[in-house]
PDB file of C-alpha atoms in Angstrom:
ATOM      1  CA  MET K   1      -0.100  -0.049  -0.086  1.00  0.00           C
ATOM      2  CA  THR K   2       1.781   3.254  -1.076  1.00  0.00           C
ATOM      3  CA  HIS K   3       1.776   6.310   0.852  1.00  0.00           C
ATOM      4  CA  GLU K   4       0.960   8.220  -2.629  1.00  0.00           C
ATOM      5  CA  THR K   5      -2.024   6.344  -3.203  1.00  0.00           C
ATOM      6  CA  PHE K   6      -3.692   7.303   0.198  1.00  0.00           C
ATOM      7  CA  GLU K   7      -2.568  10.798   0.142  1.00  0.00           C
ATOM      8  CA  GLN K   8      -4.718  10.973  -3.168  1.00  0.00           C
ATOM      9  CA  HIS K   9      -7.508   9.911  -1.358  1.00  0.00           C
ATOM     10  CA  ARG K  10      -7.004  12.098   2.085  1.00  0.00           C
ATOM     11  CA  PRO K  11      -8.989  15.252   0.991  1.00  0.00           C
ATOM     12  CA  TYR K  12     -11.881  13.128   0.129  1.00  0.00           C
ATOM     13  CA  LEU K  13     -11.808  11.067   3.176  1.00  0.00           C
ATOM     14  CA  PHE K  14     -11.336  14.049   5.290  1.00  0.00           C
ATOM     15  CA  GLY K  15     -14.471  15.703   3.486  1.00  0.00           C
ATOM     16  CA  LEU K  16     -16.422  12.609   4.527  1.00  0.00           C
ATOM     17  CA  ALA K  17     -15.283  12.247   7.974  1.00  0.00           C
ATOM     18  CA  TYR K  18     -15.731  16.028   8.704  1.00  0.00           C
ATOM     19  CA  ARG K  19     -19.447  16.195   7.419  1.00  0.00           C
ATOM     20  CA  MET K  20     -20.389  12.890   9.519  1.00  0.00           C
ATOM     21  CA  LEU K  21     -18.432  14.245  12.784  1.00  0.00           C
ATOM     22  CA  GLY K  22     -18.795  18.023  12.365  1.00  0.00           C
ATOM     23  CA  SER K  23     -15.351  18.168  14.139  1.00  0.00           C
ATOM     24  CA  VAL K  24     -12.043  18.907  12.325  1.00  0.00           C
ATOM     25  CA  ALA K  25      -9.811  17.186  15.266  1.00  0.00           C
ATOM     26  CA  ASP K  26     -12.027  14.092  15.101  1.00  0.00           C
ATOM     27  CA  ALA K  27     -11.883  13.812  11.400  1.00  0.00           C
ATOM     28  CA  GLU K  28      -8.293  13.948  11.282  1.00  0.00           C
ATOM     29  CA  ASP K  29      -8.013  11.191  13.798  1.00  0.00           C
ATOM     30  CA  VAL K  30     -10.228   9.035  11.834  1.00  0.00           C
ATOM     31  CA  VAL K  31      -8.195   9.681   8.755  1.00  0.00           C
ATOM     32  CA  GLN K  32      -5.091   8.934  10.280  1.00  0.00           C
ATOM     33  CA  GLU K  33      -6.826   5.505  11.802  1.00  0.00           C
ATOM     34  CA  ALA K  34      -7.863   4.678   8.260  1.00  0.00           C
ATOM     35  CA  PHE K  35      -4.211   5.157   7.164  1.00  0.00           C
ATOM     36  CA  LEU K  36      -2.724   2.856   9.758  1.00  0.00           C
ATOM     37  CA  ARG K  37      -5.324   0.199   8.735  1.00  0.00           C
ATOM     38  CA  TRP K  38      -4.478   0.840   5.091  1.00  0.00           C
ATOM     39  CA  GLN K  39      -0.866   0.112   5.832  1.00  0.00           C
ATOM     40  CA  ARG K  40      -1.761  -3.256   7.704  1.00  0.00           C
ATOM     41  CA  ALA K  41      -4.284  -4.530   5.115  1.00  0.00           C
ATOM     42  CA  GLY K  42      -1.819  -5.732   2.399  1.00  0.00           C
ATOM     43  CA  GLU K  43      -3.236  -5.962  -1.249  1.00  0.00           C
ATOM     44  CA  VAL K  44      -6.551  -3.782  -1.776  1.00  0.00           C
ATOM     45  CA  THR K  45      -8.130  -4.061  -4.917  1.00  0.00           C
ATOM     46  CA  ILE K  46     -10.187  -0.869  -4.722  1.00  0.00           C
ATOM     47  CA  PRO K  47      -8.345   1.370  -2.311  1.00  0.00           C
ATOM     48  CA  ARG K  48     -11.250   4.099  -2.460  1.00  0.00           C
ATOM     49  CA  ALA K  49     -13.924   1.512  -1.338  1.00  0.00           C
ATOM     50  CA  PHE K  50     -11.825  -0.061   1.192  1.00  0.00           C
ATOM     51  CA  LEU K  51     -10.863   3.398   2.629  1.00  0.00           C
ATOM     52  CA  THR K  52     -14.463   4.756   2.366  1.00  0.00           C
ATOM     53  CA  THR K  53     -15.680   1.665   4.668  1.00  0.00           C
ATOM     54  CA  VAL K  54     -13.061   2.174   7.209  1.00  0.00           C
ATOM     55  CA  VAL K  55     -13.887   5.894   7.632  1.00  0.00           C
ATOM     56  CA  THR K  56     -17.730   5.329   7.333  1.00  0.00           C
ATOM     57  CA  ARG K  57     -17.868   2.649  10.173  1.00  0.00           C
ATOM     58  CA  LEU K  58     -15.335   4.691  12.201  1.00  0.00           C
ATOM     59  CA  CYS K  59     -17.430   7.940  12.242  1.00  0.00           C
ATOM     60  CA  ILE K  60     -20.589   5.807  12.951  1.00  0.00           C
ATOM     61  CA  ASP K  61     -18.966   4.167  16.124  1.00  0.00           C
ATOM     62  CA  GLN K  62     -17.808   7.803  17.212  1.00  0.00           C
ATOM     63  CA  LEU K  63     -21.196   9.318  16.638  1.00  0.00           C
ATOM     64  CA  ARG K  64     -22.798   6.633  18.804  1.00  0.00           C
ATOM     65  CA  SER K  65     -20.485   7.621  21.759  1.00  0.00           C
ATOM     66  CA  ALA K  66     -20.673  11.454  21.020  1.00  0.00           C
ATOM     67  CA  ARG K  67     -24.352  11.464  21.432  1.00  0.00           C
ATOM     68  CA  VAL K  68     -24.165  11.134  25.175  1.00  0.00           C
ATOM     69  CA  GLN K  69     -21.628  14.203  25.531  1.00  0.00           C
ATOM     70  CA  ARG K  70     -23.779  16.197  23.394  1.00  0.00           C
ATOM     71  CA  GLU K  71     -26.838  15.863  25.201  1.00  0.00           C
ATOM     72  CA  THR K  72     -24.796  17.448  28.321  1.00  0.00           C
ATOM     73  CA  TYR K  73     -23.011  20.034  26.380  1.00  0.00           C
ATOM     74  CA  VAL K  74     -23.196  23.517  27.911  1.00  0.00           C
ATOM     75  CA  GLY K  75     -25.238  25.842  25.877  1.00  0.00           C
ATOM     76  CA  PRO K  76     -25.742  25.277  22.016  1.00  0.00           C
ATOM     77  CA  TRP K  77     -23.406  23.057  20.244  1.00  0.00           C
ATOM     78  CA  LEU K  78     -21.825  23.970  16.770  1.00  0.00           C
ATOM     79  CA  PRO K  79     -19.600  22.139  14.727  1.00  0.00           C
ATOM     80  CA  GLU K  80     -15.787  22.862  14.787  1.00  0.00           C
ATOM     81  CA  PRO K  81     -15.400  25.816  12.050  1.00  0.00           C
ATOM     82  CA  LEU K  82     -13.454  24.832   8.988  1.00  0.00           C
ATOM     83  CA  LEU K  83     -11.321  27.609   7.958  1.00  0.00           C
ATOM     84  CA  ALA K  84     -10.422  27.905   4.230  1.00  0.00           C
ATOM     85  CA  SER K  85      -6.688  27.378   5.079  1.00  0.00           C
ATOM     86  CA  ASP K  86      -7.260  24.245   7.172  1.00  0.00           C
ATOM     87  CA  HIS K  87      -7.056  21.765   4.640  1.00  0.00           C
ATOM     88  CA  PRO K  88      -7.117  21.222   0.841  1.00  0.00           C
ATOM     89  CA  PRO K  89     -10.638  20.920  -0.612  1.00  0.00           C
ATOM     90  CA  PRO K  90     -12.495  17.573  -0.372  1.00  0.00           C
ATOM     91  CA  ASP K  91     -12.416  16.408  -4.048  1.00  0.00           C
ATOM     92  CA  ALA K  92     -14.185  18.539  -6.990  1.00  0.00           C
ATOM     93  CA  GLY K  93     -17.183  16.354  -7.051  1.00  0.00           C
ATOM     94  CA  VAL K  94     -18.480  16.954  -3.458  1.00  0.00           C
ATOM     95  CA  GLU K  95     -16.910  20.180  -2.623  1.00  0.00           C
ATOM     96  CA  ARG K  96     -20.160  22.341  -2.331  1.00  0.00           C
ATOM     97  CA  ALA K  97     -20.506  25.227   0.069  1.00  0.00           C
ATOM     98  CA  ASP K  98     -24.155  23.908   1.212  1.00  0.00           C
ATOM     99  CA  THR K  99     -22.711  20.593   2.238  1.00  0.00           C
ATOM    100  CA  LEU K 100     -19.999  22.226   4.256  1.00  0.00           C
ATOM    101  CA  SER K 101     -21.914  24.920   5.845  1.00  0.00           C
ATOM    102  CA  MET K 102     -22.781  25.194   9.733  1.00  0.00           C
ATOM    103  CA  ALA K 103     -26.524  25.486   8.715  1.00  0.00           C
ATOM    104  CA  PHE K 104     -26.192  21.909   6.964  1.00  0.00           C
ATOM    105  CA  LEU K 105     -24.052  20.356   9.519  1.00  0.00           C
ATOM    106  CA  LEU K 106     -26.620  21.217  12.070  1.00  0.00           C
ATOM    107  CA  LEU K 107     -29.525  19.985  10.133  1.00  0.00           C
ATOM    108  CA  LEU K 108     -27.757  16.548  10.151  1.00  0.00           C
ATOM    109  CA  GLU K 109     -27.668  16.438  13.817  1.00  0.00           C
ATOM    110  CA  ARG K 110     -31.359  15.169  13.580  1.00  0.00           C
ATOM    111  CA  LEU K 111     -30.245  12.047  11.793  1.00  0.00           C
ATOM    112  CA  THR K 112     -28.984   8.800  13.649  1.00  0.00           C
ATOM    113  CA  PRO K 113     -25.464   8.060  12.970  1.00  0.00           C
ATOM    114  CA  VAL K 114     -26.278   5.304  10.163  1.00  0.00           C
ATOM    115  CA  GLU K 115     -28.891   7.529   8.751  1.00  0.00           C
ATOM    116  CA  ARG K 116     -26.361  10.144   8.707  1.00  0.00           C
ATOM    117  CA  ALA K 117     -23.925   8.137   6.749  1.00  0.00           C
ATOM    118  CA  VAL K 118     -26.457   6.700   4.125  1.00  0.00           C
ATOM    119  CA  PHE K 119     -27.651  10.022   3.405  1.00  0.00           C
ATOM    120  CA  LEU K 120     -24.137  11.740   2.999  1.00  0.00           C
ATOM    121  CA  LEU K 121     -22.759   8.685   1.040  1.00  0.00           C
ATOM    122  CA  HIS K 122     -25.935   8.639  -1.371  1.00  0.00           C
ATOM    123  CA  ASP K 123     -27.145  12.231  -1.620  1.00  0.00           C
ATOM    124  CA  VAL K 124     -23.966  14.072  -1.023  1.00  0.00           C
ATOM    125  CA  PHE K 125     -21.236  11.473  -2.647  1.00  0.00           C
ATOM    126  CA  GLY K 126     -23.033  10.033  -5.121  1.00  0.00           C
ATOM    127  CA  TYR K 127     -22.867   6.131  -4.235  1.00  0.00           C
ATOM    128  CA  ASP K 128     -25.673   4.172  -5.481  1.00  0.00           C
ATOM    129  CA  PHE K 129     -27.590   2.123  -2.737  1.00  0.00           C
ATOM    130  CA  ALA K 130     -25.724  -1.072  -3.931  1.00  0.00           C
ATOM    131  CA  GLU K 131     -22.313   0.510  -2.932  1.00  0.00           C
ATOM    132  CA  VAL K 132     -23.838   2.278   0.101  1.00  0.00           C
ATOM    133  CA  ALA K 133     -25.152  -1.333   1.212  1.00  0.00           C
ATOM    134  CA  GLU K 134     -21.223  -2.717   0.921  1.00  0.00           C
ATOM    135  CA  LEU K 135     -20.109   0.636   2.807  1.00  0.00           C
ATOM    136  CA  VAL K 136     -22.561   0.372   6.063  1.00  0.00           C
ATOM    137  CA  GLY K 137     -23.087  -3.295   6.301  1.00  0.00           C
ATOM    138  CA  LYS K 138     -26.750  -3.313   5.256  1.00  0.00           C
ATOM    139  CA  THR K 139     -28.963  -4.443   2.500  1.00  0.00           C
ATOM    140  CA  ALA K 140     -29.612  -2.077  -0.498  1.00  0.00           C
ATOM    141  CA  VAL K 141     -33.265  -2.195  -0.086  1.00  0.00           C
ATOM    142  CA  ASN K 142     -32.767  -1.144   3.903  1.00  0.00           C
ATOM    143  CA  CYS K 143     -30.552   1.642   2.735  1.00  0.00           C
ATOM    144  CA  ARG K 144     -33.014   3.125   0.424  1.00  0.00           C
ATOM    145  CA  GLN K 145     -35.432   3.010   3.326  1.00  0.00           C
ATOM    146  CA  ILE K 146     -32.837   4.764   5.470  1.00  0.00           C
ATOM    147  CA  ALA K 147     -32.411   7.386   2.946  1.00  0.00           C
ATOM    148  CA  HIS K 148     -35.826   8.214   2.603  1.00  0.00           C
ATOM    149  CA  ARG K 149     -36.554   8.610   6.449  1.00  0.00           C
ATOM    150  CA  ALA K 150     -33.537  10.877   6.580  1.00  0.00           C
ATOM    151  CA  ARG K 151     -34.564  12.940   3.656  1.00  0.00           C
ATOM    152  CA  ARG K 152     -37.796  13.158   5.683  1.00  0.00           C
ATOM    153  CA  ARG K 153     -36.500  14.706   8.690  1.00  0.00           C
ATOM    154  CA  VAL K 154     -34.064  17.068   7.070  1.00  0.00           C
ATOM    155  CA  ARG K 155     -36.435  18.389   4.254  1.00  0.00           C
ATOM    156  CA  ALA K 156     -38.460  20.817   6.466  1.00  0.00           C
ATOM    157  CA  GLY K 157     -35.259  22.600   7.700  1.00  0.00           C
ATOM    158  CA  ARG K 158     -33.020  22.308   4.751  1.00  0.00           C
ATOM    159  CA  PRO K 159     -31.660  25.691   4.483  1.00  0.00           C
ATOM    160  CA  ARG K 160     -31.618  27.592   1.145  1.00  0.00           C
ATOM    161  CA  PHE K 161     -28.422  28.891  -0.637  1.00  0.00           C
ATOM    162  CA  ASP K 162     -29.920  31.654  -2.964  1.00  0.00           C
ATOM    163  CA  THR K 163     -27.549  34.245  -2.605  1.00  0.00           C
ATOM    164  CA  ALA K 164     -24.491  34.451  -4.800  1.00  0.00           C
ATOM    165  CA  PRO K 165     -21.062  34.162  -3.196  1.00  0.00           C
ATOM    166  CA  PRO K 166     -19.933  37.711  -4.075  1.00  0.00           C
ATOM    167  CA  ASP K 167     -22.981  38.886  -2.508  1.00  0.00           C
ATOM    168  CA  GLN K 168     -22.668  36.968   0.537  1.00  0.00           C
ATOM    169  CA  ALA K 169     -19.035  38.471   0.853  1.00  0.00           C
ATOM    170  CA  ARG K 170     -20.395  41.995   0.486  1.00  0.00           C
ATOM    171  CA  LEU K 171     -23.203  41.509   3.227  1.00  0.00           C
ATOM    172  CA  ALA K 172     -20.416  40.157   5.409  1.00  0.00           C
ATOM    173  CA  ASP K 173     -18.237  43.193   5.081  1.00  0.00           C
ATOM    174  CA  ARG K 174     -21.105  45.399   5.436  1.00  0.00           C
ATOM    175  CA  PHE K 175     -21.944  43.681   8.540  1.00  0.00           C
ATOM    176  CA  ALA K 176     -18.537  44.112  10.077  1.00  0.00           C
ATOM    177  CA  ARG K 177     -18.456  47.874   9.246  1.00  0.00           C
ATOM    178  CA  ALA K 178     -22.023  48.391  10.691  1.00  0.00           C
ATOM    179  CA  VAL K 179     -20.676  46.767  14.245  1.00  0.00           C
ATOM    180  CA  GLN K 180     -17.495  48.895  13.979  1.00  0.00           C
ATOM    181  CA  ASP K 181     -19.502  52.204  13.245  1.00  0.00           C
ATOM    182  CA  GLY K 182     -22.110  51.441  15.890  1.00  0.00           C
ATOM    183  CA  ASP K 183     -24.759  51.307  13.406  1.00  0.00           C
ATOM    184  CA  LEU K 184     -27.996  49.922  14.654  1.00  0.00           C
ATOM    185  CA  ASP K 185     -30.139  50.701  11.544  1.00  0.00           C
ATOM    186  CA  GLY K 186     -27.693  49.388   9.023  1.00  0.00           C
ATOM    187  CA  LEU K 187     -27.403  46.264  11.096  1.00  0.00           C
ATOM    188  CA  LEU K 188     -31.351  45.886  11.181  1.00  0.00           C
ATOM    189  CA  ASP K 189     -31.353  46.288   7.288  1.00  0.00           C
ATOM    190  CA  LEU K 190     -28.912  43.237   6.930  1.00  0.00           C
ATOM    191  CA  LEU K 191     -30.508  40.673   9.517  1.00  0.00           C
ATOM    192  CA  ALA K 192     -33.698  38.727   8.460  1.00  0.00           C
ATOM    193  CA  GLU K 193     -36.569  39.910  11.169  1.00  0.00           C
ATOM    194  CA  ASP K 194     -36.368  36.296  12.276  1.00  0.00           C
ATOM    195  CA  ALA K 195     -32.607  35.954  12.547  1.00  0.00           C
ATOM    196  CA  VAL K 196     -31.141  33.753  15.031  1.00  0.00           C
ATOM    197  CA  LEU K 197     -27.743  34.010  16.747  1.00  0.00           C
ATOM    198  CA  TYR K 198     -25.780  30.728  18.026  1.00  0.00           C
ATOM    199  CA  THR K 199     -23.021  31.116  20.202  1.00  0.00           C
ATOM    200  CA  ASP K 200     -20.867  28.033  21.089  1.00  0.00           C
ATOM    201  CA  GLY K 201     -18.634  28.452  24.322  1.00  0.00           C
ATOM    202  CA  GLY K 202     -19.145  24.809  25.584  1.00  0.00           C
ATOM    203  CA  GLY K 203     -18.992  26.127  29.318  1.00  0.00           C
ATOM    204  CA  LYS K 204     -15.225  27.200  28.732  1.00  0.00           C
ATOM    205  CA  VAL K 205     -15.825  30.635  27.976  1.00  0.00           C
ATOM    206  CA  THR K 206     -18.556  33.104  28.282  1.00  0.00           C
ATOM    207  CA  ALA K 207     -21.317  32.772  25.435  1.00  0.00           C
ATOM    208  CA  ALA K 208     -25.184  32.973  25.289  1.00  0.00           C
ATOM    209  CA  LEU K 209     -26.414  29.801  26.870  1.00  0.00           C
ATOM    210  CA  LYS K 210     -29.680  30.187  24.354  1.00  0.00           C
ATOM    211  CA  PRO K 211     -30.255  31.147  20.798  1.00  0.00           C
ATOM    212  CA  VAL K 212     -30.341  34.929  20.479  1.00  0.00           C
ATOM    213  CA  ARG K 213     -33.668  35.680  18.594  1.00  0.00           C
ATOM    214  CA  SER K 214     -34.813  38.542  16.231  1.00  0.00           C
ATOM    215  CA  ALA K 215     -32.914  41.215  14.175  1.00  0.00           C
ATOM    216  CA  LEU K 216     -33.055  43.838  17.203  1.00  0.00           C
ATOM    217  CA  ARG K 217     -31.881  41.587  19.726  1.00  0.00           C
ATOM    218  CA  ILE K 218     -28.952  40.256  17.709  1.00  0.00           C
ATOM    219  CA  ALA K 219     -27.828  43.809  16.477  1.00  0.00           C
ATOM    220  CA  ARG K 220     -27.894  45.022  20.152  1.00  0.00           C
ATOM    221  CA  PHE K 221     -26.013  42.002  21.103  1.00  0.00           C
ATOM    222  CA  PHE K 222     -22.996  42.736  18.685  1.00  0.00           C
ATOM    223  CA  LEU K 223     -23.099  46.514  19.310  1.00  0.00           C
ATOM    224  CA  ASN K 224     -22.642  45.696  23.232  1.00  0.00           C
ATOM    225  CA  LEU K 225     -19.798  43.597  22.218  1.00  0.00           C
ATOM    226  CA  ALA K 226     -17.920  46.081  20.008  1.00  0.00           C
ATOM    227  CA  ARG K 227     -18.299  48.854  22.798  1.00  0.00           C
ATOM    228  CA  LYS K 228     -16.568  46.596  25.288  1.00  0.00           C
ATOM    229  CA  ALA K 229     -14.259  45.037  22.818  1.00  0.00           C
ATOM    230  CA  GLY K 230     -11.313  47.717  23.045  1.00  0.00           C
ATOM    231  CA  PRO K 231      -8.569  48.403  20.714  1.00  0.00           C
ATOM    232  CA  ASP K 232      -6.558  44.779  20.867  1.00  0.00           C
ATOM    233  CA  VAL K 233      -9.388  43.118  19.230  1.00  0.00           C
ATOM    234  CA  ARG K 234      -9.139  42.573  15.534  1.00  0.00           C
ATOM    235  CA  VAL K 235     -11.540  41.157  12.926  1.00  0.00           C
ATOM    236  CA  HIS K 236     -10.131  39.066   9.933  1.00  0.00           C
ATOM    237  CA  PRO K 237     -12.122  38.563   7.123  1.00  0.00           C
ATOM    238  CA  ILE K 238     -11.894  34.453   5.904  1.00  0.00           C
ATOM    239  CA  ARG K 239     -14.052  31.884   4.627  1.00  0.00           C
ATOM    240  CA  VAL K 240     -15.425  29.615   7.222  1.00  0.00           C
ATOM    241  CA  ASN K 241     -17.159  26.205   6.265  1.00  0.00           C
ATOM    242  CA  GLY K 242     -17.408  27.593   2.699  1.00  0.00           C
ATOM    243  CA  GLN K 243     -19.228  30.840   3.509  1.00  0.00           C
ATOM    244  CA  PRO K 244     -18.073  34.255   4.498  1.00  0.00           C
ATOM    245  CA  GLY K 245     -17.032  34.732   8.118  1.00  0.00           C
ATOM    246  CA  PHE K 246     -14.333  36.411  10.282  1.00  0.00           C
ATOM    247  CA  LEU K 247     -11.636  35.294  12.715  1.00  0.00           C
ATOM    248  CA  VAL K 248     -11.591  37.477  15.722  1.00  0.00           C
ATOM    249  CA  THR K 249      -8.532  37.854  17.507  1.00  0.00           C
ATOM    250  CA  ARG K 250      -7.368  39.487  20.768  1.00  0.00           C
ATOM    251  CA  ARG K 251      -3.614  40.509  21.002  1.00  0.00           C
ATOM    252  CA  GLY K 252      -3.079  37.814  18.094  1.00  0.00           C
ATOM    253  CA  ALA K 253      -4.693  35.053  20.061  1.00  0.00           C
ATOM    254  CA  VAL K 254      -7.934  33.504  18.399  1.00  0.00           C
ATOM    255  CA  GLU K 255     -10.874  34.516  20.432  1.00  0.00           C
ATOM    256  CA  ASN K 256     -13.837  33.218  18.136  1.00  0.00           C
ATOM    257  CA  VAL K 257     -14.750  32.303  14.569  1.00  0.00           C
ATOM    258  CA  LEU K 258     -18.088  33.683  13.130  1.00  0.00           C
ATOM    259  CA  THR K 259     -19.905  32.636  10.035  1.00  0.00           C
ATOM    260  CA  PHE K 260     -23.429  33.467   8.387  1.00  0.00           C
ATOM    261  CA  HIS K 261     -26.242  31.829   6.591  1.00  0.00           C
ATOM    262  CA  VAL K 262     -27.838  34.104   3.987  1.00  0.00           C
ATOM    263  CA  GLU K 263     -31.256  33.875   2.399  1.00  0.00           C
ATOM    264  CA  ASP K 264     -33.019  36.247   0.173  1.00  0.00           C
ATOM    265  CA  GLY K 265     -30.335  38.539   0.567  1.00  0.00           C
ATOM    266  CA  ARG K 266     -30.476  38.945   4.275  1.00  0.00           C
ATOM    267  CA  ILE K 267     -28.539  37.270   7.205  1.00  0.00           C
ATOM    268  CA  ARG K 268     -30.866  34.563   8.766  1.00  0.00           C
ATOM    269  CA  GLN K 269     -28.416  32.810  10.843  1.00  0.00           C
ATOM    270  CA  ILE K 270     -25.065  33.672  12.641  1.00  0.00           C
ATOM    271  CA  TYR K 271     -22.940  30.986  14.189  1.00  0.00           C
ATOM    272  CA  VAL K 272     -20.072  32.006  16.682  1.00  0.00           C
ATOM    273  CA  VAL K 273     -17.900  29.660  18.116  1.00  0.00           C
ATOM    274  CA  ARG K 274     -15.921  30.451  21.302  1.00  0.00           C
ATOM    275  CA  ASN K 275     -15.218  27.099  22.870  1.00  0.00           C
ATOM    276  CA  PRO K 276     -11.339  27.337  22.743  1.00  0.00           C
ATOM    277  CA  GLU K 277     -11.202  23.521  22.393  1.00  0.00           C
ATOM    278  CA  LYS K 278     -12.747  23.910  19.035  1.00  0.00           C
ATOM    279  CA  LEU K 279     -10.604  26.585  17.593  1.00  0.00           C
ATOM    280  CA  ARG K 280      -6.995  24.715  18.596  1.00  0.00           C
ATOM    281  CA  HIS K 281      -6.852  23.846  14.779  1.00  0.00           C
ATOM    282  CA  VAL K 282      -6.900  27.190  13.329  1.00  0.00           C
ATOM    283  CA  PRO K 283      -3.560  27.588  11.447  1.00  0.00           C
ATOM    284  CA  SER K 284      -0.804  29.942  13.004  1.00  0.00           C
ATOM    285  CA  ASP K 285      -0.288  31.622   9.706  1.00  0.00           C
ATOM    286  CA  VAL K 286      -3.958  32.827   9.769  1.00  0.00           C
ATOM    287  CA  VAL K 287      -3.575  34.790  12.860  1.00  0.00           C
ATOM    288  CA  PRO K 288      -1.357  37.881  12.853  1.00  0.00           C
ATOM    289  CA  GLU K 289       1.824  37.553  14.987  1.00  0.00           C
ATOM    290  CA  LYS K 290       1.446  38.531  18.602  1.00  0.00           C
ATOM    291  CA  ALA K 291       2.936  42.035  19.576  1.00  0.00           C
TER     292      ALA K 291
END
């Protein structure tokens, strides 16, 4: 088993594991374990099928154990943010912003581990049901039923991506300037009336323990933060989970990562990850050097 062959599949394997687990660190661990099993396997006829099976089943096992932890999580749980510079993109056939977004990954939380695997393998990665059955160890008929059930669970809440990336980026820039300028009316123009803000501190740092709802409350929330921020805080535009977002630092240290979901030309959801355990993977070259 050559290292070069495995490396050809690494971006795809990471993309699958990250979508399954919502964790950069856990996805990296799963891919590394797949590499170790690849080395021990001897001759493999179809490398991609072998590696996909290993990664899928490892992720299912990990999700089953993670469910208990998430039930006791302090405040809203958000996936670990995936910054554009963290990894090479998953292979071109599945590199779609909607399947990496925070909104989509949170929707997958409604599914059981097996439902999540079947749904992603078939609907996102394009495997047919016979192939999915081999990967998850079930029959094709069973997988078809599982996929139907999964689609029904996510259909009502599936986010729309109806705003072009350049327009999303302009909205994000206008949002940052409105916060910086203390422009309440400007923020209200950008936010949907029923917008929701989710902040994930994981009980490690200060964060809202419940979602903040309504444009007015969210606008006031950010303006209050801006007034308290001080001169040491810097806001750096960056792509997060395929969407425009910001990396916020204080004296060069990462403080939070923020990203948006935009519908109908307005910001409908804002996701802020503050839990330091979920920010440990942020590349050092993204953050300016400490003074």
